[in-house]
Coordinates of C-alpha atoms in Angstrom, one line a residue:
M1 CA -47.2 46.3 9.2
V2 CA -44.9 49.1 9.0
L3 CA -43.2 48.3 12.1
K4 CA -43.1 44.8 10.6
K5 CA -41.2 46.3 7.6
Q6 CA -38.3 48.4 9.7
I7 CA -37.7 45.1 11.8
I8 CA -37.2 43.2 8.7
S9 CA -35.1 45.9 7.1
L10 CA -32.9 46.2 10.3
F11 CA -32.0 42.5 10.7
I12 CA -31.1 41.9 6.9
F13 CA -29.1 45.3 6.9
L14 CA -27.3 44.2 10.0
S15 CA -27.0 40.6 8.6
C16 CA -26.6 41.6 4.9
S17 CA -24.3 44.6 4.4
K18 CA -21.3 42.7 5.4
F19 CA -17.8 43.6 6.0
F20 CA -15.1 41.3 7.9
C21 CA -14.5 41.8 11.7
I22 CA -13.4 38.8 13.4
D23 CA -15.7 37.8 16.0
N24 CA -14.3 35.4 18.7
T25 CA -17.5 33.8 19.8
A26 CA -17.2 30.2 19.6
I27 CA -19.9 28.4 17.5
S28 CA -21.9 25.5 19.4
Q29 CA -21.2 22.3 18.2
S30 CA -24.8 21.1 17.8
N31 CA -25.2 24.2 15.0
F32 CA -27.4 22.6 12.5
W33 CA -25.2 23.7 9.2
Q34 CA -21.8 22.8 10.9
T35 CA -23.3 19.1 11.3
I36 CA -24.4 19.3 7.7
V37 CA -21.1 20.5 6.3
Q38 CA -19.2 18.1 8.9
Q39 CA -21.7 15.1 7.3
A40 CA -21.3 16.0 3.9
F41 CA -17.4 16.3 4.1
K42 CA -17.7 12.7 5.5
N43 CA -19.3 11.5 2.6
S44 CA -17.7 13.5 0.0
P45 CA -15.1 11.2 -2.1
Q46 CA -13.2 14.9 -3.3
V47 CA -12.9 16.0 0.4
Q48 CA -11.6 12.4 1.1
A49 CA -9.2 12.7 -1.6
S50 CA -8.0 15.8 -0.6
K51 CA -7.4 14.7 2.8
N52 CA -5.5 11.6 1.5
N53 CA -3.0 14.1 -0.5
Y54 CA -2.5 16.3 2.5
A55 CA -1.6 13.0 4.9
T56 CA 0.9 11.7 2.4
A57 CA 2.7 15.0 2.1
L58 CA 2.5 14.8 6.1
I59 CA 3.7 11.2 6.0
T60 CA 6.8 12.3 3.8
K61 CA 7.8 14.9 6.2
K62 CA 7.7 12.5 9.0
Q63 CA 9.9 9.8 6.8
D64 CA 12.2 12.7 6.2
D65 CA 12.7 13.5 10.3
Y66 CA 12.8 9.7 10.8
S67 CA 15.8 9.7 8.3
W68 CA 17.8 12.3 10.3
F69 CA 18.3 9.5 13.3
P70 CA 21.1 7.7 13.6
T71 CA 20.8 3.7 11.9
I72 CA 22.5 1.4 13.8
Q73 CA 23.2 -2.1 12.8
L74 CA 24.5 -5.1 15.1
D75 CA 25.4 -8.6 13.4
L76 CA 26.7 -11.3 15.6
Q77 CA 27.9 -14.3 14.0
Q78 CA 29.7 -17.8 14.7
N79 CA 31.8 -19.4 11.9
I80 CA 33.6 -23.0 12.4
R81 CA 35.7 -24.7 9.5
E82 CA 38.1 -27.3 9.4
S83 CA 42.1 -26.7 8.1
R84 CA 45.1 -28.2 8.1
G85 CA 47.2 -27.7 11.4
D86 CA 50.6 -26.8 9.8
Y87 CA 49.1 -23.5 8.0
F88 CA 49.2 -22.0 11.5
Y89 CA 52.1 -21.0 13.5
I90 CA 51.9 -21.3 17.2
Q91 CA 54.6 -19.5 19.4
N92 CA 56.7 -21.6 21.3
Q93 CA 55.0 -24.8 19.7
N94 CA 55.8 -27.2 17.1
T95 CA 53.7 -27.3 13.8
D96 CA 51.1 -30.2 13.2
S97 CA 50.2 -31.1 10.2
K98 CA 46.8 -32.6 11.1
N99 CA 43.4 -31.3 10.3
T100 CA 42.0 -28.8 13.1
Y101 CA 39.0 -27.2 13.9
I102 CA 38.8 -23.4 14.1
I103 CA 36.0 -21.5 15.9
N104 CA 35.9 -17.8 14.4
P105 CA 33.0 -15.8 16.6
F106 CA 32.7 -11.8 15.8
V107 CA 30.4 -8.8 16.4
D108 CA 29.8 -6.0 14.1
I109 CA 28.5 -2.7 14.7
S110 CA 27.9 0.1 12.2
I111 CA 26.3 3.4 13.2
N112 CA 25.2 5.5 9.8
Q113 CA 23.9 9.2 10.4
R114 CA 23.0 11.5 7.6
L115 CA 24.1 14.5 7.2
S116 CA 23.1 18.1 5.5
G117 CA 23.6 19.0 2.0
N118 CA 23.7 15.2 1.0
G119 CA 26.3 14.4 3.5
N120 CA 26.8 10.8 5.1
I121 CA 29.2 9.4 8.1
N122 CA 29.3 5.9 8.7
L123 CA 31.5 4.5 11.8
S124 CA 31.6 0.7 11.6
A125 CA 33.9 -1.3 14.0
R126 CA 34.1 -5.2 14.3
Y127 CA 35.4 -7.6 16.8
G128 CA 36.9 -11.0 16.8
F129 CA 39.1 -13.9 17.1
D130 CA 40.3 -17.3 16.0
Y131 CA 40.2 -20.0 18.5
L132 CA 41.9 -23.3 17.4
I133 CA 40.0 -26.1 19.5
E134 CA 42.5 -28.6 19.9
R135 CA 45.2 -26.7 20.2
N136 CA 43.6 -24.0 22.6
S137 CA 45.1 -21.0 21.0
F138 CA 43.9 -17.3 20.1
L139 CA 44.5 -14.9 17.2
Q140 CA 42.4 -11.6 18.0
Q141 CA 41.2 -9.8 14.9
P142 CA 39.4 -6.0 15.8
Q143 CA 39.1 -3.5 13.0
I144 CA 37.3 -0.1 12.7
Q145 CA 36.3 2.1 9.7
L146 CA 35.3 5.6 9.4
K147 CA 33.6 7.1 6.3
Y148 CA 32.7 10.7 5.7
S149 CA 31.1 12.7 2.5
Q150 CA 29.9 16.3 2.7
N151 CA 28.9 18.7 0.3
L152 CA 30.5 22.1 0.4
G153 CA 28.1 24.2 -1.1
K154 CA 26.7 27.4 0.5
G155 CA 24.4 26.5 3.8
T156 CA 25.2 22.7 3.6
F157 CA 26.7 22.7 7.5
N158 CA 23.2 24.6 8.5
L159 CA 20.5 22.2 9.1
I160 CA 17.7 25.0 9.3
N161 CA 18.4 26.8 6.2
N162 CA 19.6 23.6 4.2
P163 CA 17.8 23.9 0.9
E164 CA 16.6 20.2 0.8
R165 CA 14.8 20.6 4.6
K166 CA 13.6 24.0 3.1
L167 CA 11.9 22.6 0.0
L168 CA 10.1 20.0 2.5
K169 CA 8.8 22.4 4.6
E170 CA 7.5 24.2 1.8
K171 CA 6.1 21.3 0.2
I172 CA 4.1 20.8 3.6
D173 CA 2.5 24.0 3.7
Y174 CA 1.8 23.9 -0.2
A175 CA 0.0 20.7 0.9
N176 CA -1.6 22.3 3.9
L177 CA -2.8 25.2 1.6
T178 CA -3.9 22.9 -1.1
Y179 CA -6.2 21.2 1.3
K180 CA -8.1 24.1 2.7
K181 CA -8.5 25.4 -0.9
E182 CA -10.0 22.0 -1.4
L183 CA -12.2 22.3 1.8
I184 CA -13.2 25.6 0.7
T185 CA -14.1 24.3 -2.7
N186 CA -16.2 21.6 -1.4
L187 CA -17.8 23.8 1.4
Q188 CA -18.9 25.9 -1.7
S189 CA -20.1 23.4 -3.6
V190 CA -21.9 21.9 -0.7
I191 CA -23.9 25.2 -0.4
E192 CA -24.6 25.5 -3.6
K193 CA -26.3 21.9 -3.9
I194 CA -28.0 22.8 -0.7
G195 CA -29.4 26.2 -1.8
T196 CA -30.0 24.5 -5.6
F197 CA -32.5 22.0 -4.2
E198 CA -34.0 24.7 -2.2
I199 CA -34.2 27.1 -5.2
L200 CA -35.9 23.9 -7.5
A201 CA -38.0 23.0 -4.7
A202 CA -39.6 26.9 -4.3
E203 CA -39.8 26.8 -8.4
E204 CA -42.0 23.8 -8.2
Q205 CA -44.2 25.2 -6.0
Y206 CA -44.5 28.0 -8.2
Y207 CA -45.5 25.9 -11.2
K208 CA -47.8 23.6 -9.3
S209 CA -49.5 26.9 -8.1
L210 CA -49.5 28.5 -11.8
L211 CA -50.7 25.0 -13.2
E212 CA -53.6 25.2 -10.7
Q213 CA -54.4 28.8 -12.0
Y214 CA -54.7 27.8 -15.7
Q215 CA -56.5 24.8 -15.0
S216 CA -59.0 26.8 -13.3
E217 CA -58.8 29.3 -16.2
L218 CA -59.3 26.6 -18.7
F219 CA -62.3 25.4 -16.8
T220 CA -63.8 28.8 -16.8
A221 CA -63.2 29.5 -20.6
Q222 CA -64.4 26.1 -21.7
E223 CA -67.8 26.9 -19.5
K224 CA -67.5 30.3 -21.0
N225 CA -67.5 28.7 -24.7
K226 CA -70.3 26.3 -24.0
N227 CA -72.5 29.1 -23.3
G228 CA -71.4 30.9 -26.2
I229 CA -69.8 33.9 -23.9
Q230 CA -66.2 33.4 -25.4
S231 CA -64.8 32.0 -28.6
D232 CA -62.6 28.8 -29.1
L233 CA -59.8 30.9 -29.5
E234 CA -59.8 31.7 -25.5
S235 CA -60.1 28.3 -24.6
Y236 CA -57.6 27.4 -27.1
Y237 CA -54.8 30.0 -25.4
A238 CA -55.9 29.0 -21.8
L239 CA -55.0 25.4 -22.9
H240 CA -51.7 26.3 -24.4
Q241 CA -50.8 27.9 -21.2
Y242 CA -51.8 25.1 -19.2
S243 CA -50.1 22.7 -21.4
N244 CA -47.0 24.7 -21.1
T245 CA -47.0 25.2 -17.6
R246 CA -47.2 21.2 -17.1
N247 CA -44.1 21.0 -19.4
N248 CA -42.3 23.8 -17.4
L249 CA -43.6 21.9 -14.2
D250 CA -42.1 18.5 -15.4
K251 CA -38.6 20.0 -16.2
V252 CA -38.6 21.8 -12.7
T253 CA -39.5 18.5 -11.0
T254 CA -36.9 16.4 -12.8
N255 CA -34.2 19.1 -12.0
K256 CA -35.5 19.3 -8.4
N257 CA -35.2 15.2 -8.3
N258 CA -31.8 15.3 -9.6
A259 CA -30.5 17.8 -7.3
E260 CA -31.9 15.6 -4.4
K261 CA -30.4 12.5 -5.7
E262 CA -27.1 14.4 -5.7
I263 CA -27.5 15.7 -2.4
K264 CA -28.5 12.9 -0.9
L265 CA -25.1 11.2 -1.8
I266 CA -23.5 13.5 1.0
L267 CA -26.6 14.4 3.1
P268 CA -28.9 11.3 2.9
E269 CA -31.3 12.6 5.5
I270 CA -31.4 16.3 4.7
T271 CA -35.3 17.7 3.6
I272 CA -36.5 20.8 2.4
L273 CA -38.4 21.6 5.8
Q274 CA -34.9 21.1 7.7
I275 CA -33.1 24.0 5.2
E276 CA -36.5 26.2 5.9
Q277 CA -36.3 25.8 9.4
N278 CA -32.5 26.6 9.8
R279 CA -32.1 29.6 6.8
T280 CA -32.0 32.3 9.6
E281 CA -29.6 30.4 11.1
L282 CA -27.2 30.3 8.6
T283 CA -27.1 34.1 8.1
E284 CA -26.5 34.1 12.0
L285 CA -23.7 31.7 11.6
I286 CA -21.6 33.7 9.1
D287 CA -22.3 36.7 11.4
K288 CA -20.4 35.4 14.4
F289 CA -17.2 36.2 12.4
L290 CA -18.3 39.0 10.5
C291 CA -19.6 42.5 11.0
F292 CA -20.9 44.7 8.5
I293 CA -20.3 48.2 7.7
E294 CA -20.6 50.3 4.4
K295 CA -17.3 50.9 2.7
D296 CA -16.7 52.9 -0.7
D297 CA -14.4 51.5 -2.9
S298 CA -11.1 53.9 -1.7
Q299 CA -11.8 52.2 1.5
F300 CA -12.6 48.7 0.8
L301 CA -10.4 46.7 2.8
F302 CA -11.1 43.1 1.3
I303 CA -7.7 42.4 0.1
T304 CA -6.1 39.4 -2.2
E305 CA -2.7 40.0 -1.2
E306 CA -2.6 37.5 1.7
N307 CA -5.5 35.3 0.4
L308 CA -5.3 31.5 -0.2
D309 CA -4.4 31.6 -4.1
T310 CA -1.8 34.4 -3.1
K311 CA 0.0 32.5 -0.7
L312 CA 0.0 29.3 -3.0
Y313 CA 1.8 31.4 -5.7
R314 CA 4.3 32.5 -3.4
N315 CA 4.6 29.2 -2.0
Y316 CA 5.4 27.6 -5.4
L317 CA 7.6 30.4 -6.4
H318 CA 9.6 29.7 -3.5
Q319 CA 9.7 26.1 -4.3
Q320 CA 10.8 26.9 -7.6
K321 CA 13.9 29.3 -6.2
I322 CA 15.1 26.5 -3.7
D323 CA 14.6 23.7 -6.3
F324 CA 17.2 25.7 -8.5
Q325 CA 19.2 26.1 -5.4
I326 CA 19.6 22.3 -5.0
N327 CA 20.4 21.9 -8.7
E328 CA 23.3 24.1 -8.1
L329 CA 24.6 22.1 -5.4
N330 CA 25.0 19.1 -7.9
Y331 CA 28.1 21.3 -9.2
V332 CA 30.0 22.2 -6.0
P333 CA 32.6 20.1 -4.8
V334 CA 32.0 17.0 -2.5
F335 CA 34.6 16.3 0.1
Y336 CA 35.2 12.8 1.3
T337 CA 37.2 10.8 3.4
S338 CA 37.9 7.4 4.6
S339 CA 40.0 5.9 7.4
S340 CA 40.5 2.5 8.9
A341 CA 42.6 0.2 11.1
K342 CA 42.9 -3.5 11.2
T343 CA 45.2 -6.5 12.0
N344 CA 48.7 -6.9 9.7
S345 CA 48.3 -10.6 9.2
N346 CA 52.3 -10.5 8.0
F347 CA 53.2 -9.3 11.5
Y348 CA 50.5 -10.9 13.8
Y349 CA 50.5 -14.4 13.2
N350 CA 51.2 -15.9 16.6
Y351 CA 48.8 -18.1 18.2
S352 CA 49.4 -18.3 22.2
D353 CA 46.5 -18.6 24.8
W354 CA 44.2 -15.8 25.4
Y355 CA 46.1 -13.2 27.4
K356 CA 49.6 -13.7 25.0
S357 CA 47.2 -13.2 22.1
F358 CA 46.1 -10.0 23.5
R359 CA 49.3 -8.5 24.6
N360 CA 50.7 -9.3 21.0
L361 CA 48.1 -7.2 19.8
T362 CA 49.0 -4.2 22.1
D363 CA 52.6 -4.3 21.6
Y364 CA 54.7 -1.6 20.0
P365 CA 55.0 -1.6 17.1
Y366 CA 51.3 -2.3 16.6
P367 CA 50.6 -5.2 14.2
L368 CA 48.0 -2.9 12.7
D369 CA 47.3 -1.1 9.4
F370 CA 46.4 2.1 9.2
T371 CA 44.5 3.6 6.3
L372 CA 43.6 7.3 5.7
S373 CA 42.3 8.7 2.3
A374 CA 40.4 11.8 1.0
G375 CA 39.6 13.5 -2.0
I376 CA 37.4 16.1 -3.3
R377 CA 34.7 15.2 -6.3
L378 CA 33.7 18.2 -8.6
N379 CA 30.9 17.4 -11.5
L380 CA 31.7 19.9 -13.9
E381 CA 28.9 21.9 -15.9
V382 CA 29.9 23.5 -19.6
P383 CA 28.8 27.2 -19.3
K384 CA 26.1 26.8 -22.1
A385 CA 24.6 24.3 -20.3
K386 CA 24.9 26.4 -17.2
K387 CA 23.2 29.5 -18.8
L388 CA 20.2 27.0 -20.3
R389 CA 19.7 25.9 -17.1
K390 CA 19.3 29.5 -15.6
E391 CA 17.2 30.7 -18.4
I392 CA 14.8 27.7 -17.8
Y393 CA 14.3 28.8 -14.3
E394 CA 13.9 32.5 -15.2
L395 CA 11.3 31.6 -17.5
E396 CA 9.5 29.6 -15.2
T397 CA 9.6 32.3 -12.9
A398 CA 8.4 34.8 -14.9
T399 CA 5.5 32.7 -15.9
I400 CA 4.4 31.9 -12.3
N401 CA 4.8 35.7 -11.8
K402 CA 2.6 36.5 -14.6
N403 CA 0.1 34.1 -13.6
Y404 CA -0.2 35.3 -10.3
E405 CA -0.4 39.1 -11.4
S406 CA -3.2 38.3 -13.7
N407 CA -5.1 36.0 -11.2
H408 CA -4.7 38.9 -8.9
K409 CA -6.0 41.7 -10.8
R410 CA -9.0 39.1 -11.7
Q411 CA -9.8 38.4 -8.1
N412 CA -9.6 42.1 -7.0
E413 CA -12.7 43.0 -10.2
E414 CA -14.3 39.7 -9.0
I415 CA -14.3 41.0 -5.1
L416 CA -15.7 44.6 -6.4
I417 CA -18.3 42.7 -8.4
T418 CA -19.4 40.3 -6.0
K419 CA -19.8 43.1 -3.2
N420 CA -22.1 45.0 -5.5
K421 CA -23.7 41.8 -6.0
I422 CA -24.1 41.7 -2.2
Q423 CA -25.7 45.3 -1.9
I424 CA -28.0 44.5 -4.6
N425 CA -29.2 41.3 -2.9
K426 CA -29.4 42.6 0.1
E427 CA -31.6 45.7 -1.2
Y428 CA -33.6 43.2 -2.9
L429 CA -34.1 40.8 0.1
E430 CA -35.7 43.9 1.9
K431 CA -38.1 44.6 -0.4
L432 CA -38.7 40.8 -0.8
T433 CA -39.1 40.3 2.7
A434 CA -41.5 42.6 3.3
E435 CA -43.6 42.0 0.3
I436 CA -43.6 38.4 1.6
L437 CA -45.0 39.6 5.0
Q438 CA -47.5 41.4 3.4
E439 CA -48.6 38.8 1.0
K440 CA -48.8 36.5 4.0
D441 CA -51.5 38.6 5.3
Y442 CA -53.3 39.2 2.3
R443 CA -53.5 35.0 1.7
M444 CA -55.5 35.1 4.9
K445 CA -57.8 37.7 4.0
R446 CA -58.3 36.3 0.4
K447 CA -58.9 32.6 1.7
K448 CA -61.8 33.9 3.9
L449 CA -63.2 36.3 0.8
F450 CA -63.0 33.2 -1.7
E451 CA -64.6 31.2 1.0
E452 CA -67.4 33.7 1.1
N453 CA -67.8 33.9 -2.4
I454 CA -66.5 37.4 -2.4
I455 CA -63.8 36.7 -5.1
T456 CA -63.7 33.7 -7.8
Q457 CA -61.6 30.9 -7.7
N458 CA -59.8 32.3 -10.8
E459 CA -58.8 35.2 -8.4
F460 CA -58.0 33.2 -6.0
Y461 CA -55.4 31.0 -7.6
Q462 CA -53.8 34.2 -9.2
S463 CA -53.3 35.8 -5.8
E464 CA -51.7 32.5 -4.5
T465 CA -49.3 32.3 -7.8
M466 CA -48.1 35.9 -6.9
F467 CA -47.3 34.7 -3.5
F468 CA -45.3 31.6 -4.7
Y469 CA -43.7 34.0 -7.6
I470 CA -42.5 36.3 -4.6
Y471 CA -41.3 33.3 -2.6
K472 CA -39.3 32.0 -5.5
D473 CA -37.5 35.2 -6.0
Y474 CA -37.0 35.4 -2.5
I475 CA -35.0 32.1 -2.3
L476 CA -33.4 32.4 -5.1
T477 CA -32.2 36.0 -4.1
F478 CA -31.3 34.6 -0.8
W479 CA -29.0 31.9 -1.6
E480 CA -27.5 34.5 -4.4
F481 CA -26.5 36.6 -1.2
I482 CA -25.2 33.6 0.7
N483 CA -23.0 32.1 -1.9
N484 CA -21.8 35.7 -2.9
Q485 CA -20.8 36.3 0.9
I486 CA -18.8 32.9 1.1
K487 CA -17.4 33.6 -2.1
I488 CA -16.1 36.7 -0.9
I489 CA -14.7 35.5 2.2
A490 CA -13.1 33.0 0.4
L491 CA -11.3 34.9 -1.9
S492 CA -10.2 37.4 0.8
S493 CA -7.5 37.2 3.1
E494 CA -9.9 36.0 5.9
Y495 CA -10.3 32.8 4.2
E496 CA -9.6 30.5 7.0
Q497 CA -12.8 31.8 8.9
L498 CA -15.1 29.6 6.3
I499 CA -13.5 26.9 7.9
K500 CA -14.0 27.9 11.4
I501 CA -17.6 29.2 10.4
F502 CA -18.9 25.3 9.3
L503 CA -16.4 23.5 10.8
G504 CA -16.1 25.1 14.3
E505 CA -13.3 26.5 16.3
A506 CA -10.8 23.6 16.1
P507 CA -8.8 23.0 12.8
Y508 CA -9.9 20.5 10.5
E509 CA -7.9 17.8 11.6
L510 CA -7.1 14.9 9.6

């Protein structure tokens, strides 16, 4: 018996006095708890909603990436019209007032490219000609146009440091962090629901045993009362204990059934037996990524400087800063220019055959109009408005920093409290484990003594109730211990280990 106690104590010490030490050992894909959590995640509306939110952020990023590719538009068109022939002057030919048909085919191509800093460049070219069918005459009609606009703010010519791109990257990172937080929150919820289910089942066992004990004592009290050995008061007291226990049992059974219905929504096939059989495996699963070393508070390395909430706060702070920079760009100069070249109908009017028409187009001076325009546009902001805008940004930043400092302090305190709870859980689990082993041995002996009529029925049921009381306490402490371990990991910089522990080495992809 002493040897068993030592073995159990050593096992719990190695598996319960936890401190972070990453182990690269891969977890088997057939692991019961990984399978359970993955199944729960598939059936959880909250997980699916968080997954959809993250997918939306990724889609937004893809859409922005797509917008940086140039867009090309091609237009092919054929026009035909009828007009008076004397409206057209044809070189070396007399005018003719008869109506004539004109075919006007053309091709129009344009390329549009997005630039950093709300910039844009557009190049469009068009080529077509008029063809008089009855007189076999041509008129070339080419034209080209270039438009360009560019914000002249800081970093606008650098795509990597462009505020709009930086803000989008921060939003993607924020969505990723939020997604991980939702996964961890739902993971904690799943484990807590499983634990609550087994705790209530253990309580139900205890109250069933207690009810049997009081039923036996009630029967004994009533028999003694009939024989005049006990008064009515003892019988009433035994009946009161029995009725009170039955009410407590009904409440616990109702709570257990409600917990079972809730967990069956995400884990339809899970049973108490499965939880009992794989309870040790849950501790081993966490141990694959953690090693346990006792540390005093001065050496305590559970830090919140790089935990999930800290990264979320920092990310949001960066977003606020970049968003302010983008607003600043609304008040910087914008350079724009436009240039074009097209035929001048006042000079280029001669119709002739195809080659002559083309030569006339290339003869110097060219019968083309060249246009170039350029300018700078500036949105002006009154000093008071600019000051107020900056004050708003500073107030928002100060609020975020204040919330972060408060949350950081609270989490550090919570980690120390949880660490102490883990130590208490560990010591109490050692004690309860030893008691359960001892009680299991005693139960077999008591059952034999009862069968041999050496102990009474009341004594036998009292000892059974004591066993289930210890077992109930053990289950409650075990799940407190597991939940505290998960909680302290979630609060630390090693939060991603939770996802690896229960979802495998590969990231939980969409």
